[in-house]
mmCIF file of C-alpha atoms and ligand atoms in Angstrom:
data_model
loop_
_atom_site.group_PDB
_atom_site.id
_atom_site.type_symbol
_atom_site.label_atom_id
_atom_site.label_comp_id
_atom_site.label_asym_id
_atom_site.label_seq_id
_atom_site.Cartn_x
_atom_site.Cartn_y
_atom_site.Cartn_z
ATOM 1 C CA MET A 1 -0.013 0.000 -0.014
ATOM 2 C CA ASP A 2 1.357 3.361 -1.011
ATOM 3 C CA LEU A 3 -0.272 6.513 0.300
ATOM 4 C CA LYS A 4 0.352 9.633 -1.791
ATOM 5 C CA TYR A 5 -0.671 13.109 -0.641
ATOM 6 C CA ILE A 6 -1.589 15.192 -3.690
ATOM 7 C CA GLY A 7 -2.444 18.286 -1.661
ATOM 8 C CA HIS A 8 -5.421 19.822 0.212
ATOM 9 C CA SER A 9 -7.565 16.752 1.035
ATOM 10 C CA ALA A 10 -6.592 14.691 -2.021
ATOM 11 C CA PHE A 11 -4.856 11.346 -1.632
ATOM 12 C CA GLU A 12 -4.079 8.409 -3.896
ATOM 13 C CA ILE A 13 -3.946 4.953 -2.334
ATOM 14 C CA GLY A 14 -1.780 2.781 -4.560
ATOM 15 C CA LEU A 15 -2.676 -0.941 -4.256
ATOM 16 C CA GLU A 16 -1.334 -4.069 -5.877
ATOM 17 C CA ASN A 17 -3.466 -3.907 -9.037
ATOM 18 C CA ASN A 18 -5.093 -0.509 -8.999
ATOM 19 C CA ALA A 19 -5.209 2.910 -7.398
ATOM 20 C CA VAL A 20 -7.953 4.694 -5.495
ATOM 21 C CA LEU A 21 -8.374 8.475 -5.327
ATOM 22 C CA ILE A 22 -9.935 10.410 -2.486
ATOM 23 C CA ASP A 23 -11.283 14.003 -2.855
ATOM 24 C CA PRO A 24 -9.380 14.585 -6.100
ATOM 25 C CA TYR A 25 -8.871 18.357 -6.151
ATOM 26 C CA VAL A 26 -5.698 17.580 -8.032
ATOM 27 C CA ALA A 27 -5.303 19.561 -11.268
ATOM 28 C CA ARG A 28 -3.643 22.287 -9.187
ATOM 29 C CA ASN A 29 -0.717 19.961 -8.398
ATOM 30 C CA LYS A 30 1.224 19.885 -11.629
ATOM 31 C CA LYS A 31 3.457 17.121 -10.290
ATOM 32 C CA TYR A 32 0.617 14.659 -10.031
ATOM 33 C CA ASN A 33 -0.039 12.799 -13.261
ATOM 34 C CA TRP A 34 -3.297 10.905 -12.958
ATOM 35 C CA HIS A 35 -3.234 9.943 -16.628
ATOM 36 C CA ASP A 36 -0.601 7.272 -15.893
ATOM 37 C CA SER A 37 -2.267 5.943 -12.742
ATOM 38 C CA ASN A 38 -4.530 2.872 -12.808
ATOM 39 C CA ILE A 39 -7.380 4.609 -11.027
ATOM 40 C CA THR A 40 -10.472 2.349 -10.749
ATOM 41 C CA ASP A 41 -12.339 4.150 -7.977
ATOM 42 C CA ILE A 42 -12.786 7.717 -6.811
ATOM 43 C CA PHE A 43 -14.214 8.598 -3.385
ATOM 44 C CA VAL A 44 -15.665 11.980 -2.597
ATOM 45 C CA THR A 45 -16.388 12.843 1.034
ATOM 46 C CA HIS A 46 -18.783 15.683 0.215
ATOM 47 C CA ALA A 47 -19.861 17.974 -2.624
ATOM 48 C CA HIS A 48 -17.799 21.140 -1.974
ATOM 49 C CA GLY A 49 -15.628 22.134 -4.912
ATOM 50 C CA ASP A 50 -12.356 21.598 -3.097
ATOM 51 C CA HIS A 51 -13.278 17.900 -2.597
ATOM 52 C CA LEU A 52 -15.318 17.001 -5.679
ATOM 53 C CA GLY A 53 -12.452 18.701 -7.486
ATOM 54 C CA ASP A 54 -11.611 17.019 -10.807
ATOM 55 C CA ALA A 55 -13.555 13.842 -10.017
ATOM 56 C CA ILE A 56 -15.890 14.072 -13.017
ATOM 57 C CA GLU A 57 -13.126 14.574 -15.573
ATOM 58 C CA ILE A 58 -10.895 11.858 -14.099
ATOM 59 C CA ALA A 59 -13.760 9.342 -13.735
ATOM 60 C CA LYS A 60 -14.642 9.811 -17.404
ATOM 61 C CA GLU A 61 -11.072 9.489 -18.678
ATOM 62 C CA LYS A 62 -10.243 6.465 -16.531
ATOM 63 C CA ASP A 63 -13.702 4.840 -16.709
ATOM 64 C CA ALA A 64 -13.496 4.856 -12.940
ATOM 65 C CA THR A 65 -16.460 4.637 -10.587
ATOM 66 C CA ILE A 66 -17.255 7.477 -8.182
ATOM 67 C CA THR A 67 -18.503 6.328 -4.772
ATOM 68 C CA ALA A 68 -20.368 9.001 -2.788
ATOM 69 C CA VAL A 69 -23.400 9.631 -0.654
ATOM 70 C CA VAL A 70 -26.661 9.367 -2.657
ATOM 71 C CA GLU A 71 -27.279 13.037 -3.505
ATOM 72 C CA LEU A 72 -23.712 13.625 -4.627
ATOM 73 C CA ALA A 73 -23.611 10.284 -6.491
ATOM 74 C CA ASN A 74 -26.771 11.274 -8.381
ATOM 75 C CA TYR A 75 -25.118 14.534 -9.428
ATOM 76 C CA CYS A 76 -22.061 12.678 -10.708
ATOM 77 C CA ARG A 77 -24.327 10.293 -12.630
ATOM 78 C CA GLU A 78 -26.085 13.287 -14.211
ATOM 79 C CA GLN A 79 -22.626 14.417 -15.384
ATOM 80 C CA GLY A 80 -22.208 11.099 -17.172
ATOM 81 C CA CYS A 81 -20.062 9.194 -14.637
ATOM 82 C CA LYS A 82 -20.353 5.650 -13.383
ATOM 83 C CA VAL A 83 -21.294 5.847 -9.703
ATOM 84 C CA ARG A 84 -21.747 3.778 -6.617
ATOM 85 C CA SER A 85 -24.367 5.428 -4.480
ATOM 86 C CA VAL A 86 -23.949 4.831 -0.742
ATOM 87 C CA ASN A 87 -24.802 6.172 2.688
ATOM 88 C CA PHE A 88 -23.668 5.719 6.252
ATOM 89 C CA GLY A 89 -23.921 2.127 7.218
ATOM 90 C CA GLY A 90 -22.113 -1.166 6.813
ATOM 91 C CA TRP A 91 -18.995 -2.172 4.943
ATOM 92 C CA ILE A 92 -19.061 -1.738 1.139
ATOM 93 C CA ASN A 93 -17.003 -4.314 -0.705
ATOM 94 C CA TYR A 94 -14.699 -3.858 -3.638
ATOM 95 C CA ASP A 95 -12.289 -6.300 -5.434
ATOM 96 C CA TRP A 96 -9.400 -4.547 -3.676
ATOM 97 C CA GLY A 97 -10.763 -4.041 -0.151
ATOM 98 C CA ARG A 98 -13.735 -2.484 1.632
ATOM 99 C CA VAL A 99 -14.862 0.890 2.919
ATOM 100 C CA VAL A 100 -17.334 2.320 5.306
ATOM 101 C CA PHE A 101 -18.804 5.827 5.218
ATOM 102 C CA VAL A 102 -19.055 7.535 8.623
ATOM 103 C CA PRO A 103 -20.685 10.861 9.581
ATOM 104 C CA SER A 104 -18.589 14.018 9.599
ATOM 105 C CA PHE A 105 -19.757 17.273 11.124
ATOM 106 C CA HIS A 106 -19.893 19.668 8.148
ATOM 107 C CA THR A 107 -22.218 20.889 5.380
ATOM 108 C CA SER A 108 -22.375 19.960 1.705
ATOM 109 C CA SER A 109 -23.699 21.687 -1.403
ATOM 110 C CA LEU A 110 -23.358 20.839 -5.109
ATOM 111 C CA PRO A 111 -21.702 23.147 -7.661
ATOM 112 C CA ASP A 112 -25.175 24.261 -8.779
ATOM 113 C CA GLY A 113 -26.183 25.158 -5.196
ATOM 114 C CA ARG A 114 -28.401 22.101 -4.571
ATOM 115 C CA TYR A 115 -28.136 20.111 -1.347
ATOM 116 C CA GLY A 116 -25.270 17.643 -1.727
ATOM 117 C CA GLY A 117 -26.313 15.092 0.885
ATOM 118 C CA GLU A 118 -24.608 14.643 4.237
ATOM 119 C CA ALA A 119 -20.838 15.195 4.431
ATOM 120 C CA ALA A 120 -18.865 12.052 5.219
ATOM 121 C CA GLY A 121 -15.615 10.642 6.431
ATOM 122 C CA ILE A 122 -14.510 7.349 4.879
ATOM 123 C CA ILE A 123 -12.646 4.394 6.379
ATOM 124 C CA PHE A 124 -10.647 2.222 3.982
ATOM 125 C CA ASP A 125 -9.728 -1.343 4.896
ATOM 126 C CA VAL A 126 -7.025 -2.299 2.399
ATOM 127 C CA GLU A 127 -4.157 -4.801 2.551
ATOM 128 C CA ASN A 128 -4.554 -5.085 6.363
ATOM 129 C CA VAL A 129 -4.337 -1.344 6.906
ATOM 130 C CA ARG A 130 -7.203 0.847 8.032
ATOM 131 C CA ILE A 131 -7.053 4.440 6.819
ATOM 132 C CA TYR A 132 -9.595 6.990 8.054
ATOM 133 C CA HIS A 133 -10.064 10.018 5.786
ATOM 134 C CA ALA A 134 -11.944 12.482 7.949
ATOM 135 C CA GLY A 135 -13.172 14.662 5.088
ATOM 136 C CA ASP A 136 -14.051 18.144 6.336
ATOM 137 C CA THR A 137 -15.213 17.957 9.909
ATOM 138 C CA SER A 138 -15.151 19.654 13.264
ATOM 139 C CA LEU A 139 -14.019 17.640 16.239
ATOM 140 C CA THR A 140 -16.837 15.228 16.992
ATOM 141 C CA SER A 141 -17.316 12.545 19.627
ATOM 142 C CA GLU A 142 -18.134 10.225 16.722
ATOM 143 C CA MET A 143 -14.343 9.780 16.543
ATOM 144 C CA LYS A 144 -14.446 7.855 19.822
ATOM 145 C CA THR A 145 -16.895 5.456 18.207
ATOM 146 C CA ILE A 146 -14.607 5.194 15.159
ATOM 147 C CA LYS A 147 -11.806 4.142 17.399
ATOM 148 C CA GLU A 148 -13.962 1.549 19.157
ATOM 149 C CA LEU A 149 -15.440 0.072 16.030
ATOM 150 C CA TYR A 150 -12.712 0.444 13.373
ATOM 151 C CA ARG A 151 -9.314 0.939 15.113
ATOM 152 C CA PRO A 152 -7.820 3.059 12.290
ATOM 153 C CA ASN A 153 -4.075 2.707 11.774
ATOM 154 C CA ILE A 154 -3.701 5.939 9.841
ATOM 155 C CA ALA A 155 -5.850 9.040 10.287
ATOM 156 C CA LEU A 156 -5.945 11.787 7.656
ATOM 157 C CA LEU A 157 -7.118 14.892 9.568
ATOM 158 C CA PRO A 158 -7.969 18.415 8.514
ATOM 159 C CA ILE A 159 -6.066 20.945 10.605
ATOM 160 C CA GLY A 160 -6.611 24.285 8.828
ATOM 161 C CA GLY A 161 -9.459 25.635 10.966
ATOM 162 C CA ASN A 162 -12.130 28.023 9.737
ATOM 163 C CA TYR A 163 -14.077 25.313 7.873
ATOM 164 C CA THR A 164 -12.790 22.343 9.878
ATOM 165 C CA MET A 165 -10.821 21.377 13.008
ATOM 166 C CA ASP A 166 -7.802 23.496 13.788
ATOM 167 C CA VAL A 167 -4.485 22.109 15.105
ATOM 168 C CA GLU A 168 -5.678 21.979 18.708
ATOM 169 C CA HIS A 169 -8.893 20.160 17.929
ATOM 170 C CA ALA A 170 -7.143 17.864 15.421
ATOM 171 C CA ALA A 171 -4.664 16.887 18.150
ATOM 172 C CA VAL A 172 -7.614 15.875 20.369
ATOM 173 C CA ALA A 173 -9.071 13.986 17.393
ATOM 174 C CA ALA A 174 -5.813 12.096 17.035
ATOM 175 C CA GLN A 175 -6.009 11.061 20.664
ATOM 176 C CA TRP A 176 -9.658 10.022 20.434
ATOM 177 C CA LEU A 177 -9.018 8.011 17.268
ATOM 178 C CA GLY A 178 -6.011 6.205 18.698
ATOM 179 C CA ALA A 179 -4.364 5.870 15.283
ATOM 180 C CA GLN A 180 -0.653 5.105 15.250
ATOM 181 C CA THR A 181 -0.051 7.599 12.484
ATOM 182 C CA VAL A 182 -1.677 10.906 11.689
ATOM 183 C CA VAL A 183 -1.368 12.852 8.447
ATOM 184 C CA PRO A 184 -2.451 16.517 8.487
ATOM 185 C CA MET A 185 -4.409 17.828 5.515
ATOM 186 C CA HIS A 186 -6.703 20.712 4.465
ATOM 187 C CA TYR A 187 -4.362 23.548 5.460
ATOM 188 C CA GLY A 188 -2.344 26.203 3.707
ATOM 189 C CA THR A 189 -4.360 26.036 0.455
ATOM 190 C CA PHE A 190 -6.313 29.234 1.062
ATOM 191 C CA PRO A 191 -5.499 32.298 3.221
ATOM 192 C CA GLU A 192 -8.184 31.372 5.797
ATOM 193 C CA ILE A 193 -6.795 27.867 6.431
ATOM 194 C CA GLN A 194 -3.188 28.597 7.318
ATOM 195 C CA ALA A 195 -2.051 26.266 10.136
ATOM 196 C CA ASP A 196 0.851 26.110 12.566
ATOM 197 C CA VAL A 197 2.154 22.665 11.627
ATOM 198 C CA GLU A 198 4.983 22.826 14.220
ATOM 199 C CA LYS A 199 2.408 23.359 16.951
ATOM 200 C CA PHE A 200 0.461 20.387 15.670
ATOM 201 C CA LEU A 201 3.609 18.216 15.651
ATOM 202 C CA ASN A 202 4.286 19.201 19.267
ATOM 203 C CA LEU A 203 0.715 18.522 20.416
ATOM 204 C CA ILE A 204 0.757 15.161 18.660
ATOM 205 C CA LYS A 205 4.098 14.218 20.164
ATOM 206 C CA MET A 206 2.568 14.567 23.619
ATOM 207 C CA ASN A 207 0.043 11.873 22.598
ATOM 208 C CA ASN A 208 2.782 9.429 21.522
ATOM 209 C CA THR A 209 1.349 9.470 18.044
ATOM 210 C CA ASN A 210 3.519 9.450 14.928
ATOM 211 C CA CYS A 211 2.788 12.420 12.675
ATOM 212 C CA MET A 212 3.672 12.209 8.999
ATOM 213 C CA VAL A 213 3.695 15.589 7.263
ATOM 214 C CA LEU A 214 3.531 14.765 3.574
ATOM 215 C CA ASP A 215 4.731 17.265 0.983
ATOM 216 C CA PRO A 216 2.505 17.383 -2.152
ATOM 217 C CA ASP A 217 5.479 18.805 -4.097
ATOM 218 C CA LYS A 218 7.392 15.548 -3.498
ATOM 219 C CA ILE A 219 4.966 13.003 -4.919
HETATM 220 NI NI1 NI B 301 -16.196 21.330 2.732
HETATM 221 MN MN1 MN B 302 -12.966 21.665 2.241
#
């Protein structure tokens, strides 16, 4: 399993036979070449433009399936994409692993202003690793349930504040989730989401959690 940070909240999970994209707001990273990646599935946590990103274009080029909450999946289908329409609930199986959608505490609207369904976080169970992508969320006690039920190994957490958790709340989230490794995301992209990464590193260190700061320029 190879976890690539493409920037903002976008990640590629490279697996043995395919790759999976999450929140593919990726065209802005000129170093990421999705044309050469064997992307079979795209996951979108919620409908905001910085998460839906380039999903429609990539799905069409790669003939990949977009998995999202019903309202957002319907929108992607209207745009001509193959979709898998889901909601919060049980495990969803794929050839390469399984995922579960969990609530996040955030809003969601489609590019045309319509309601985009509930915003989600997504847990990936791939090659014996559990990765929790928190999407956009505030700190929520749901994270304690996520620890109890899913025991994530790696947590991808927004730290930029303003729209999501800030570094202080994300450090509490890391503790509640009990993941061995935390990767900060959703910071620095816009003026209102600048974050003190050093402060986050220090807070995380006090929890005995390993923090991996991934540089999207080095993918
Ligand atoms: Ni959002
Ligand atoms: Mn966002």
